[in-house]
mmCIF file of C-alpha atoms and ligand atoms in Angstrom:
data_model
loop_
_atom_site.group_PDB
_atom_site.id
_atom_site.type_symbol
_atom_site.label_atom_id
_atom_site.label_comp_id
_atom_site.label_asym_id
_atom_site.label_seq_id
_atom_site.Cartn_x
_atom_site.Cartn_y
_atom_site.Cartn_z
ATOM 1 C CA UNK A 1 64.441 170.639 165.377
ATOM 2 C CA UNK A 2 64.077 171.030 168.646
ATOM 3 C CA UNK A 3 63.056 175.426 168.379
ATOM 4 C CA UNK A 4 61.247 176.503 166.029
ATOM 5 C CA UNK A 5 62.998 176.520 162.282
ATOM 6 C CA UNK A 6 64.717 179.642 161.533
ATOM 7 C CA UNK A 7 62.970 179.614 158.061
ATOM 8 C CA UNK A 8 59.347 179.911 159.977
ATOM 9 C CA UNK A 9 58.110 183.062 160.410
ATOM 10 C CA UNK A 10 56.968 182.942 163.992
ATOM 11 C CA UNK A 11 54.502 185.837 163.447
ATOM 12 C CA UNK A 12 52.397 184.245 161.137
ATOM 13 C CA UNK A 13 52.368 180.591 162.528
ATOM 14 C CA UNK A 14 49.161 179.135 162.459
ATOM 15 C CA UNK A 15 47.103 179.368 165.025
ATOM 16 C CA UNK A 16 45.353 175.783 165.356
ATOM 17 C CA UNK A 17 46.257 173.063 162.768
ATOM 18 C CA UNK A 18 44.073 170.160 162.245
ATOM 19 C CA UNK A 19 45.651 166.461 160.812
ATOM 20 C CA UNK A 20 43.683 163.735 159.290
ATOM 21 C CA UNK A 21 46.278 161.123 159.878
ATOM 22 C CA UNK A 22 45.957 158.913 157.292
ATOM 23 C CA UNK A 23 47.930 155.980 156.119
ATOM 24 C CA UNK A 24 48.893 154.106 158.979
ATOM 25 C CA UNK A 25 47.822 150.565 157.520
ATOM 26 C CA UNK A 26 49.743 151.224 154.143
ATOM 27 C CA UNK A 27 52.718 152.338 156.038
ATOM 28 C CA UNK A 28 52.590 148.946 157.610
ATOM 29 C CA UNK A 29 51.667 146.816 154.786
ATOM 30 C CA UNK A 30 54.741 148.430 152.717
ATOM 31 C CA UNK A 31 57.255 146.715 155.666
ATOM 32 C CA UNK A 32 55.140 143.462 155.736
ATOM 33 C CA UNK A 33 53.326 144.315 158.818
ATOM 34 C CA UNK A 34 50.062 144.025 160.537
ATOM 35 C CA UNK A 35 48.117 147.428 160.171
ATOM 36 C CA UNK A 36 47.855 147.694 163.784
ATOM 37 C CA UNK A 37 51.768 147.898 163.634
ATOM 38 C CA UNK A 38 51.235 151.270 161.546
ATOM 39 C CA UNK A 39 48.849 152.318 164.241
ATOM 40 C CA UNK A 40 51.227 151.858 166.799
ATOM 41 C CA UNK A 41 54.057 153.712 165.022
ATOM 42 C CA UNK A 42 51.563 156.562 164.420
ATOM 43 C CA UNK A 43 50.778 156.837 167.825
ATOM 44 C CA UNK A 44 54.786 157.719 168.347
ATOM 45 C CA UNK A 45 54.368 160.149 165.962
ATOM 46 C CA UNK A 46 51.556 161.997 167.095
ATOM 47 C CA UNK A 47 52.951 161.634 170.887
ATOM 48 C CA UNK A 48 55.913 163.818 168.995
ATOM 49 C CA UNK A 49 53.949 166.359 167.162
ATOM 50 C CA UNK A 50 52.028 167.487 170.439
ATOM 51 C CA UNK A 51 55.295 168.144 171.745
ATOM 52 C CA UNK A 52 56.334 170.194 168.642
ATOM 53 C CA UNK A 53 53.207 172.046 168.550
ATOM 54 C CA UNK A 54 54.579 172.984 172.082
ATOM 55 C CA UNK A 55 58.244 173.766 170.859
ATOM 56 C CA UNK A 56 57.019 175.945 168.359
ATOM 57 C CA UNK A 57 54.297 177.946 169.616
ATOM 58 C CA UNK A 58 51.500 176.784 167.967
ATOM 59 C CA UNK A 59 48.651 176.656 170.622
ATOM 60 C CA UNK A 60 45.775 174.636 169.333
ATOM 61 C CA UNK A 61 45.876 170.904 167.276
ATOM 62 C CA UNK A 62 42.894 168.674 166.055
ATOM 63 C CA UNK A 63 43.745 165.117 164.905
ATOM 64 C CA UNK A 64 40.938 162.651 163.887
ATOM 65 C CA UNK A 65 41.987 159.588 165.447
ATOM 66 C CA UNK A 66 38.185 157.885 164.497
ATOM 67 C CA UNK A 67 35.683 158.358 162.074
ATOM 68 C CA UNK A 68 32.093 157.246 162.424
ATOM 69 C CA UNK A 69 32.487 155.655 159.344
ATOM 70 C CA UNK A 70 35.305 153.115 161.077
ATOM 71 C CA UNK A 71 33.161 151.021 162.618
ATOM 72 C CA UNK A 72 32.890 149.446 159.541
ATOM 73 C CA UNK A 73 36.728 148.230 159.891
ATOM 74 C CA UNK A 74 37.237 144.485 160.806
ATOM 75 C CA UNK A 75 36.168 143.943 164.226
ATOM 76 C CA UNK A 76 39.295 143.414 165.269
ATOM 77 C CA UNK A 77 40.984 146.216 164.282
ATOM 78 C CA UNK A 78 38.169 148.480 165.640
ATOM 79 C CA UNK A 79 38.905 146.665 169.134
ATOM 80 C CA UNK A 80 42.696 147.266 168.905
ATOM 81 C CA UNK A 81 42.029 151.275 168.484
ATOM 82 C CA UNK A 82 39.962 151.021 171.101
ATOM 83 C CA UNK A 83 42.692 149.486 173.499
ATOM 84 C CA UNK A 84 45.373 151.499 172.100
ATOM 85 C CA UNK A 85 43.386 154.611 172.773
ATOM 86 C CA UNK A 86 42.861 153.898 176.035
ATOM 87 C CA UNK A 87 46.046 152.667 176.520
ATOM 88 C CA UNK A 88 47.913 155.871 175.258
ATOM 89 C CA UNK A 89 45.516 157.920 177.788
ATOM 90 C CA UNK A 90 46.698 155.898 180.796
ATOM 91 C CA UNK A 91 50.576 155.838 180.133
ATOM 92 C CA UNK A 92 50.480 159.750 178.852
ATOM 93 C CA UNK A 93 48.207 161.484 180.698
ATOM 94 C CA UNK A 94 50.677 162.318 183.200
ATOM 95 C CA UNK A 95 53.203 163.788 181.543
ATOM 96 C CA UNK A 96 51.118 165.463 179.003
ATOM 97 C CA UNK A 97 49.912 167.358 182.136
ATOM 98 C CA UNK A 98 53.094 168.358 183.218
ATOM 99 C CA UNK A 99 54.226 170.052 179.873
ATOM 100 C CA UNK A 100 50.686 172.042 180.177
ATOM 101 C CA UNK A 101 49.059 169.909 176.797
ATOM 102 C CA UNK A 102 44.727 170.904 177.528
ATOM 103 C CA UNK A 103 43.148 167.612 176.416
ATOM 104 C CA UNK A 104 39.832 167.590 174.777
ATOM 105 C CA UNK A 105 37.847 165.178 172.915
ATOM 106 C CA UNK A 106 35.139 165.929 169.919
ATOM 107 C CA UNK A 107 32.514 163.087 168.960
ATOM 108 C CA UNK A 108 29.820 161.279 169.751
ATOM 109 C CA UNK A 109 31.601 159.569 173.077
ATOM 110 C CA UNK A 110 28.856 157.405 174.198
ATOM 111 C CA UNK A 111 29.453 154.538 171.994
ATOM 112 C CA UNK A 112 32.801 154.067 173.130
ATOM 113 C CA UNK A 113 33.460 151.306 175.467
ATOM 114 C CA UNK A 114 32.696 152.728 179.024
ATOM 115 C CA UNK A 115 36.294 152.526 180.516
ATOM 116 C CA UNK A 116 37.774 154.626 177.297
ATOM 117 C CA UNK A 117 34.602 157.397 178.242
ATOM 118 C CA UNK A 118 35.581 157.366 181.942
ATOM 119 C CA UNK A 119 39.544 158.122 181.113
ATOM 120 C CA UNK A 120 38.477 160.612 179.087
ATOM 121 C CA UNK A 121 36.313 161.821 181.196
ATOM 122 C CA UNK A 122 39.249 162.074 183.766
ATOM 123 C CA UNK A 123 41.734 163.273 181.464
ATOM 124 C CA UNK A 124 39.612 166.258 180.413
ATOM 125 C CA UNK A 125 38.647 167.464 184.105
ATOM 126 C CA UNK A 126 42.327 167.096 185.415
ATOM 127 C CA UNK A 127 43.816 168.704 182.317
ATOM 128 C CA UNK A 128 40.724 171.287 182.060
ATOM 129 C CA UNK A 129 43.382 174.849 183.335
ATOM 130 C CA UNK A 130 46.623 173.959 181.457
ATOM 131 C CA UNK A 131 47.554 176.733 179.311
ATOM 132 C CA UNK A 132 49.573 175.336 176.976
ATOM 133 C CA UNK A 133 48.990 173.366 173.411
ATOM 134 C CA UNK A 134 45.331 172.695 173.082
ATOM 135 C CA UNK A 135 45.104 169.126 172.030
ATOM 136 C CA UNK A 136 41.710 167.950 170.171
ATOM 137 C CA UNK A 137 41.413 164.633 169.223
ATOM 138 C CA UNK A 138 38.259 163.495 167.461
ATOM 139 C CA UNK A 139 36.598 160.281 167.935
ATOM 140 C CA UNK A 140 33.729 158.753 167.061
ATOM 141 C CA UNK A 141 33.690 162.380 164.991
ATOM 142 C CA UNK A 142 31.477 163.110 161.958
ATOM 143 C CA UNK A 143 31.001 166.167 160.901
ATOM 144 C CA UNK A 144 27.491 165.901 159.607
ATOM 145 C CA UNK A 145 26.560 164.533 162.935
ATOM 146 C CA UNK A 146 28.306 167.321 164.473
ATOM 147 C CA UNK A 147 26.391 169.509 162.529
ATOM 148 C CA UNK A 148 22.994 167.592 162.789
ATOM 149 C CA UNK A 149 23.228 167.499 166.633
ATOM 150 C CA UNK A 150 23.402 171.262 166.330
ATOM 151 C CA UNK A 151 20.350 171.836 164.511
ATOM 152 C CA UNK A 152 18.660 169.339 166.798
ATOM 153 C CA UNK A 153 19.643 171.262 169.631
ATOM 154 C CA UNK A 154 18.804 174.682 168.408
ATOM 155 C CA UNK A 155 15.208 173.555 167.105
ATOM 156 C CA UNK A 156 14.982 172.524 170.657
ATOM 157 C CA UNK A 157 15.389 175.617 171.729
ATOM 158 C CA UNK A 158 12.574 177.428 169.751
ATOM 159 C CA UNK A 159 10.529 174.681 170.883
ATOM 160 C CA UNK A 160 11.324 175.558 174.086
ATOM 161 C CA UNK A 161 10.453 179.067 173.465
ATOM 162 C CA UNK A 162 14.107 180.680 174.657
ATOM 163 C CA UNK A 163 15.389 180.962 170.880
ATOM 164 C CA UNK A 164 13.870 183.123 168.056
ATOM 165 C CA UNK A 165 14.729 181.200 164.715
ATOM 166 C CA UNK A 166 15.759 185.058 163.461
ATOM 167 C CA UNK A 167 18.179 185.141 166.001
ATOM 168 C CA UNK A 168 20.148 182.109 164.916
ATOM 169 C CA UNK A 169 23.255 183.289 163.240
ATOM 170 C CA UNK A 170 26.928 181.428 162.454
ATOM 171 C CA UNK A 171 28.061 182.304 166.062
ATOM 172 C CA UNK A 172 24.998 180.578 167.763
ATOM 173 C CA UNK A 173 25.899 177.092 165.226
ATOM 174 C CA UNK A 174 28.876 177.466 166.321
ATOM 175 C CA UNK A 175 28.153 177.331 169.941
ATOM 176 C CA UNK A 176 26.422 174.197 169.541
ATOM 177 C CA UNK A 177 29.664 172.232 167.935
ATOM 178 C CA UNK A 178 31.388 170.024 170.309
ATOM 179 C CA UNK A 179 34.530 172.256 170.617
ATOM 180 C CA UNK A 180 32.315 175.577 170.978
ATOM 181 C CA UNK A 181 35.605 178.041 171.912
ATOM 182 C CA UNK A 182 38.539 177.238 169.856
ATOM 183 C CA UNK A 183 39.400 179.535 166.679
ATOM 184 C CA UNK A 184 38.738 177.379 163.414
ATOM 185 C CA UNK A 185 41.956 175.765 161.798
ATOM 186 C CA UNK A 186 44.087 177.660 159.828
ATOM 187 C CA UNK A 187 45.711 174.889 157.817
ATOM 188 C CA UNK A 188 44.703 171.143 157.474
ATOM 189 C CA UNK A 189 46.983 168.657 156.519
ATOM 190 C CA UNK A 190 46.242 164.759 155.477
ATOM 191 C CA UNK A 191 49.077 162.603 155.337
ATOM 192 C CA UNK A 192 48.825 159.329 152.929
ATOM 193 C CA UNK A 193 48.237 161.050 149.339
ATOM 194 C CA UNK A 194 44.672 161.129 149.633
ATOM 195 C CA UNK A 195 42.807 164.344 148.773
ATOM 196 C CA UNK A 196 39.609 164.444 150.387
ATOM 197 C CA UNK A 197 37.983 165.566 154.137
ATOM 198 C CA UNK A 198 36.168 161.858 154.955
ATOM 199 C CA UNK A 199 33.914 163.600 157.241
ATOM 200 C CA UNK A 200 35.786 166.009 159.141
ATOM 201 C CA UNK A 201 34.983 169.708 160.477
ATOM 202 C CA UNK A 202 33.280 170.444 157.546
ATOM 203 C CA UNK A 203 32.177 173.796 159.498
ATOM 204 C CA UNK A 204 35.398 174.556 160.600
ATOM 205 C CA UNK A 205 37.321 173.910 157.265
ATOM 206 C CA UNK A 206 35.336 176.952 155.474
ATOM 207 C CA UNK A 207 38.289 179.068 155.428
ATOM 208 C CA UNK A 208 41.339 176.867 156.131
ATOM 209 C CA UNK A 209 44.385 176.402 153.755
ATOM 210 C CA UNK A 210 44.578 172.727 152.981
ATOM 211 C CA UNK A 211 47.820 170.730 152.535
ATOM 212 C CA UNK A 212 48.019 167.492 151.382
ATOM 213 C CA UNK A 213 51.376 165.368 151.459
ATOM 214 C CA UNK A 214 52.197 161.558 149.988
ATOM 215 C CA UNK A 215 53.864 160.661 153.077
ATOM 216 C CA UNK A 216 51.987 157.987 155.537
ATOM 217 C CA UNK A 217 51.263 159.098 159.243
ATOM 218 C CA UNK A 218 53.754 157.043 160.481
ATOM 219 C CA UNK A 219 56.269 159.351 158.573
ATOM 220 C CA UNK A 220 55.063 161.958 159.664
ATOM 221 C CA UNK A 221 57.828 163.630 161.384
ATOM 222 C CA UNK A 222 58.931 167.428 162.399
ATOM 223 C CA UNK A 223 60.309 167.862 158.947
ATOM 224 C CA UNK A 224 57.461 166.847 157.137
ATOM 225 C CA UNK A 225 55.834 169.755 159.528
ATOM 226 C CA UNK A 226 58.361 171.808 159.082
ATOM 227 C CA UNK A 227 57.804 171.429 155.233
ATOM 228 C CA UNK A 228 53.830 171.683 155.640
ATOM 229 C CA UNK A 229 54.354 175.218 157.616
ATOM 230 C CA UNK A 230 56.743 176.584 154.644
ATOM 231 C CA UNK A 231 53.979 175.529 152.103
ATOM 232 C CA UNK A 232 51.300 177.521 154.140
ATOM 233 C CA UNK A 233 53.514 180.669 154.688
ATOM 234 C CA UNK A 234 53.704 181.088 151.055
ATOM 235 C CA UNK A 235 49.251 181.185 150.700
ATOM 236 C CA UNK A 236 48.375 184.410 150.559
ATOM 237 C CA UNK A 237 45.184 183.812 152.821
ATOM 238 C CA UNK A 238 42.516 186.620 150.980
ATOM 239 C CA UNK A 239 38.998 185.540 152.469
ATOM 240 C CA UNK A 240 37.267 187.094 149.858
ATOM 241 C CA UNK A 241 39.438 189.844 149.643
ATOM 242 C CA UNK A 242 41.923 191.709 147.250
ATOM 243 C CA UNK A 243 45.717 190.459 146.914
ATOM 244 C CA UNK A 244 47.524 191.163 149.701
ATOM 245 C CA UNK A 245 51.244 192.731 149.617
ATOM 246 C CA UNK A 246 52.755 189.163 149.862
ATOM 247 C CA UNK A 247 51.545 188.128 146.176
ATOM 248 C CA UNK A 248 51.101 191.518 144.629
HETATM 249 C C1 IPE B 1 44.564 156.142 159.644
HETATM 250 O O1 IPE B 1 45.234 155.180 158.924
HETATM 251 C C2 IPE B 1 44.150 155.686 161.021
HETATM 252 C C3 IPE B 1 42.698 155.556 161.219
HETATM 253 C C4 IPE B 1 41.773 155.819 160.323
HETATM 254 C C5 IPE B 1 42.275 155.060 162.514
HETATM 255 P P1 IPE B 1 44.440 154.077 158.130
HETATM 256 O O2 IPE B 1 44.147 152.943 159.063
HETATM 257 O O3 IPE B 1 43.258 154.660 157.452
HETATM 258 O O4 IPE B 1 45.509 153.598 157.057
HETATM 259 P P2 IPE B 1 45.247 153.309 155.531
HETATM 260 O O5 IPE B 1 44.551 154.505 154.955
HETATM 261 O O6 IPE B 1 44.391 152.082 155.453
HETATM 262 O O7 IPE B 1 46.603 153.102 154.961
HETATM 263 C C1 IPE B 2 39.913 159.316 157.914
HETATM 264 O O1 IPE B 2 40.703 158.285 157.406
HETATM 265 C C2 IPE B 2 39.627 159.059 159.348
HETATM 266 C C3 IPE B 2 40.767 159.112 160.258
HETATM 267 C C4 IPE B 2 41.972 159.451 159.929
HETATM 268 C C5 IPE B 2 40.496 158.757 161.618
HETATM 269 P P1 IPE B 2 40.047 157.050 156.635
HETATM 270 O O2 IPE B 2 41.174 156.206 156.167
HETATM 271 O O3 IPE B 2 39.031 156.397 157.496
HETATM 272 O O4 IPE B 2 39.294 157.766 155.434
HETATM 273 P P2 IPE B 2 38.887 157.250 153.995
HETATM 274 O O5 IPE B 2 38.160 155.943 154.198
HETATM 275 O O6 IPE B 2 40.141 157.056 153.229
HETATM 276 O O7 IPE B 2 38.039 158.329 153.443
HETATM 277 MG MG1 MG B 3 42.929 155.529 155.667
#
C-alpha cells in the first residue's frame, strides 16, 4: 500500500481529512493493557498515516490529539499525553521535516506545560515553508472556544473602531479560527464506533462527509483508510444542490 490504491480515484481524493482518533484506551483494555499502552500504539499509527497522506497525495490532515474536555482524565493519564506529546515532537521532528510534513497546532496552547509550547513553538517556525502534507493536530482544541475566541476578537475590533459589524461575513469568522488558511475538511472520520463530534471543528464540519468506523485508533491502518476513501468516493457531495451525474 505503499502508492496510492488503484481502486482510488486520484482526481477526486479529498482534499484535507480530519480524524478524531478515538479508542485508544479500549484497544488497550481488550489485550489487558494499561490505556497509555493504546496511546502509545496510536501514536505508531498516526506516525504512519502522515506518511500515507504523503504517499497518496492528500495535502492537508487534522487529528484531535486533546480535547478541552480531557483534563478531566485521571491526572495521570493527562501527564502521560503530555510527555508523549512532547516526546513524539522531539524524536520526529526531524524527519517529518525532511519528507516536507508543515506542522501546525490548533488550541488554546497556553495551558500546556511550557516545554511542550516551546517545541511547538520550534517545530512550527522550522517546519513553517515545507510544501508537502499539511499536518494539524489539535490540542487543548474546543470548538466552541474556537469559535468564542472569534467573536471576542471581532467585537474587539468594532470596539476598536476598524470593523463595521455589517461587514462581518463567514470569511472574516473564518479568519479569526486558529487555522485561518486551510480549505475545510472534506471527510471526517472517528475511529472507535462512536458517532458523535465531542467538540471538534464544528465550523469547519458544515459541509464535510462524515465516516464513522468500529475499529479502535490503534487499528487504524492504511486499509482501514483505504476503505474510508472508497466509502467517500461513492457520496455524491450536492451542497444544496441537484443530483449530480454520479447518483442520477
Ligand atoms: C483517544 O482514545 C485518545 C484521546 C482522547 C487522547 P481514548 O483515550 O478516548 O480511548 P477510549 O475512547 O477511552 O477507548
Ligand atoms: C475525543 O475523544 C477527543 C480526542 C480524540 C482527542 P474522547 O474520547 O475524549 O470523546 P468522548 O468523551 O467519547 O466524547
Ligand atoms: Mg475516547
Amino acid at each position: 500500500m505503499k502508492t496510492l490504491p488503484v481502486d482510488i480515484d486520484r482526481d477526486r481524493l479529498p482534499q484535507h481529512v480530519a480524524f478524531i482518533m478515538d479508542g485508544n484506551g479500549r484497544w488497550a483494555k481488550q489485550r489487558g493493557l494499561p490505556r497509555i499502552a493504546g496511546h502509545r500504539q496510536g501514536a505508531r499509527i498516526l506516525k504512519d498515516l502522515v506518511r500515507c497522506c504523503k504517499d497518496w497525495g492528500i495535502p492537508t490532515l487534522t487529528v484531535y490529539a486533546f480535547s478541552t474536555e480531557n483534563w478531566q482524565r485521571p491526572l495521570k493519564e493527562v501527564e502521560f499525553l503530555m510527555r508523549l506529546f512532547e516526546r513524539l515532537l522531539r524524536k520526529e521532528l526531524a524527519e517529518m521535516h525532511q519528507e516536507g510534513v508543515r506542522l501546525q497546532f490548533l488550541g488554546d496552547l497556553s495551558e500546556l506545560p511550557s516545554t511542550l509550547q516551546t517545541e511547538m513553538t520550534q517545530a512550527c517556525d522550522i517546519t513553517a515553508q515545507n510544501q508537502g502534507v499539511t499536518f494539524n493536530v489539535a490540542v487543548n482544541y474546543g470548538s466552541r472556544l474556537e469559535i468564542t475566541r472569534a467573536c471576542q476578537a471581532l467585537a474587539q475590533q468594532v470596539k476598536q473602531g476598524i470593523l463595521n459589524p455589517e461587514d462581518i461575513d463567514e470569511s472574516t469568522i473564518s479568519q479569526q479560527l486558529y487555522a485561518p488558511n486551510g480549505p475545510d475538511p472534506d471527510l471526517l472520520i472517528r475511529t472507535s464506533g462512536e458517532q458523535r463530534l465531542s467538540n471538534y471543528l464544528l465550523w469547519q464540519l458544515a459541509y464535510t462527509e462524515l465516516y464513522f468506523t468500529d475499529r479502535f485508533w490503534p487499528d487504524f491502518d492504511r486499509s482501514a483508510f483505504h476503505e474510508a476513501l472508497l466509502a467517500y468516493q461513492q457520496r455524491d457531495r450536492r451542497f444544496g444542490k441537484v443530483a449530480t451525474a454520479l447518483s442520477a
